[in-house]
Amino acid sequence: MTDLIAVPTNRREAITRLAAELRPGMTVALSTHVNADGDGCGSQAAFARLLGQIGVRAIVVNPTPWPEMFRWLLADDVEERSAEGAAVLATVDRLVVLDISDVKRLGGLASTVRGLPQEALVIDHHLPGEEPPGTILVSDTSACATGELVFDLAQVLGLTITTPIAQALYTALVTDTGGFRFGNTSPRCLMVAAALLQAGVNPEQMYARIYGSVPLGRVKLLRDALETLETDLAHGIAWVSIADGLLEAHGATSEDLDGIVEHPRSIAGVRLALLFRELPTGQVKISFRSMAGVNVHALAAQFGGGGHARASGALVGGSLIDVRERVLTAARRGLETGALADGRT
Ligand code: AMP
């Protein structure tokens, strides 16, 4: 069997180039996308601690607040100052952007990042976006999660995967693979997960922290979301809609939406599942998910979004009804013509 845990040469070279930009004594900011998920947060919490091992101070600055469900990842040794926003970026030596391939995903930080004197360093596993946040990249779409690339960075630089770092990276892997079920669950992903268990991760404890201690409002949100379920089984499409104000009504936050779209996707015969979330800004956030054979990246890209072949997102201006109609029309057309078939991006 090939040595799956060895870092592929292309990644090793990219990591060496990126690491050459980081020197002891520096202070760097770490930013991930709006509404950070388990991969964004886990990669940041792990990378911040790894940087500490090479004498670099890391400050996490995200465009939206650190999710409560992942607060434990920060413990008391990761500095998180998202509340201060772009002001922090002006005080650091360098910015590292994680889990983002398009600068737009930095939301309210994007314009500041575009104007930084030095280009951001990027660690990411998404398909290329329209406007990459930087040019010194560790980017590989074959990585199951950005956390896999942070694991590789630790290996290449000879750093120690302590138990808190292993827990953060495991969180990244387990959430981005839907609990090691999605198509990105590669043999290497499972080898890295095994190495993280060896480094002290207790999978049952991780399950309890990530999936077994959600607020009641999250389950009520799921109940109400499923109430909106609609289907077009002739095309193999199913979707749910979240009206503006529903999250607030349940004391829920964006992170509580994570996973809801898996329910429409789970229906027999469904190839394409969508979640439409109406925002108070007059925009609609869309989550696209697909089954094997359907490339939702191609559909999300038509609406200015991106992500992966089976999981993408987009932010579109307009009312919930209008945006939903436009997207469904494009989805039906794409499925009928074969434009969303794998390999036809
Ligand atoms: P989500 O539906 O928000 O869980 O996102 C699914 C995937 O698409 C994730 O990998 C996101 O990073 C990516 N994504 C979400 N929204 C956008 C967007 N507006 N532009 C580009 N990529 C996105």
Coordinates of N, CA and C and ligand atoms in Angstrom, one line a residue, residues 33 99 105 126 258 285-289 304-308 311-315, ligand 1:
H33 N -14.0 32.4 6.1 CA -15.2 33.0 5.4 C -16.3 33.4 6.4
D99 N -9.6 28.4 3.9 CA -10.8 27.8 3.5 C -11.6 28.8 2.6
R105 N -15.7 36.0 -0.2 CA -16.2 35.2 0.9 C -15.7 35.8 2.3
H126 N -10.9 24.7 -2.0 CA -12.1 25.0 -2.9 C -11.6 25.1 -4.4
D258 N -26.5 24.6 9.3 CA -25.6 23.6 8.7 C -26.3 22.2 8.8
K285 N -29.3 33.8 0.4 CA -28.1 32.9 0.5 C -28.6 31.5 0.0
I286 N -27.9 31.0 -0.9 CA -28.4 29.6 -1.4 C -27.3 28.6 -1.1
S287 N -27.7 27.5 -0.6 CA -26.8 26.3 -0.4 C -27.2 25.3 -1.5
F288 N -26.3 24.9 -2.3 CA -26.5 23.9 -3.3 C -25.8 22.6 -2.9
R289 N -26.5 21.5 -3.0 CA -25.9 20.2 -2.8 C -26.4 19.2 -3.9
G304 N -22.8 33.7 -9.4 CA -21.7 34.4 -8.8 C -21.2 33.7 -7.6
G305 N -21.6 32.5 -7.3 CA -21.1 31.7 -6.2 C -20.0 30.7 -6.6
G306 N -19.7 29.8 -5.6 CA -18.7 28.8 -5.9 C -18.7 27.8 -4.8
G307 N -17.6 27.0 -4.7 CA -17.5 26.0 -3.7 C -16.9 24.7 -4.3
H308 N -17.7 23.6 -4.2 CA -17.2 22.3 -4.7 C -18.2 21.7 -5.7
A311 N -21.1 20.5 -3.3 CA -21.5 21.5 -2.3 C -21.0 22.9 -2.6
S312 N -22.0 23.7 -3.0 CA -21.6 25.1 -3.3 C -22.5 26.1 -2.6
G313 N -22.2 27.4 -2.7 CA -23.1 28.4 -2.2 C -23.0 29.6 -3.1
A314 N -24.0 30.5 -2.9 CA -24.1 31.8 -3.6 C -24.9 32.7 -2.8
L315 N -24.6 34.0 -3.0 CA -25.4 35.1 -2.4 C -26.0 35.9 -3.6
Ligands
AMP1 P1 -22.7 26.4 2.3 O1 -23.9 26.1 1.5 O2 -22.7 27.8 2.8 O3 -22.5 25.3 3.4 O4 -21.4 26.3 1.4 C1 -21.1 25.2 0.6 C2 -19.7 25.4 0.0 O5 -19.8 26.5 -0.9 C3 -18.7 25.7 1.0 O6 -17.5 25.1 0.6 C4 -18.5 27.2 0.9 O7 -17.2 27.6 1.2 C5 -18.9 27.5 -0.5 N1 -19.6 28.8 -0.6 C6 -20.7 29.1 0.1 N2 -21.2 30.3 -0.3 C7 -20.4 30.8 -1.3 C8 -20.3 32.0 -2.1 N3 -21.2 33.0 -1.9 N4 -19.3 32.1 -3.0 C9 -18.4 31.1 -3.1 N5 -18.4 29.9 -2.4 C10 -19.4 29.8 -1.5

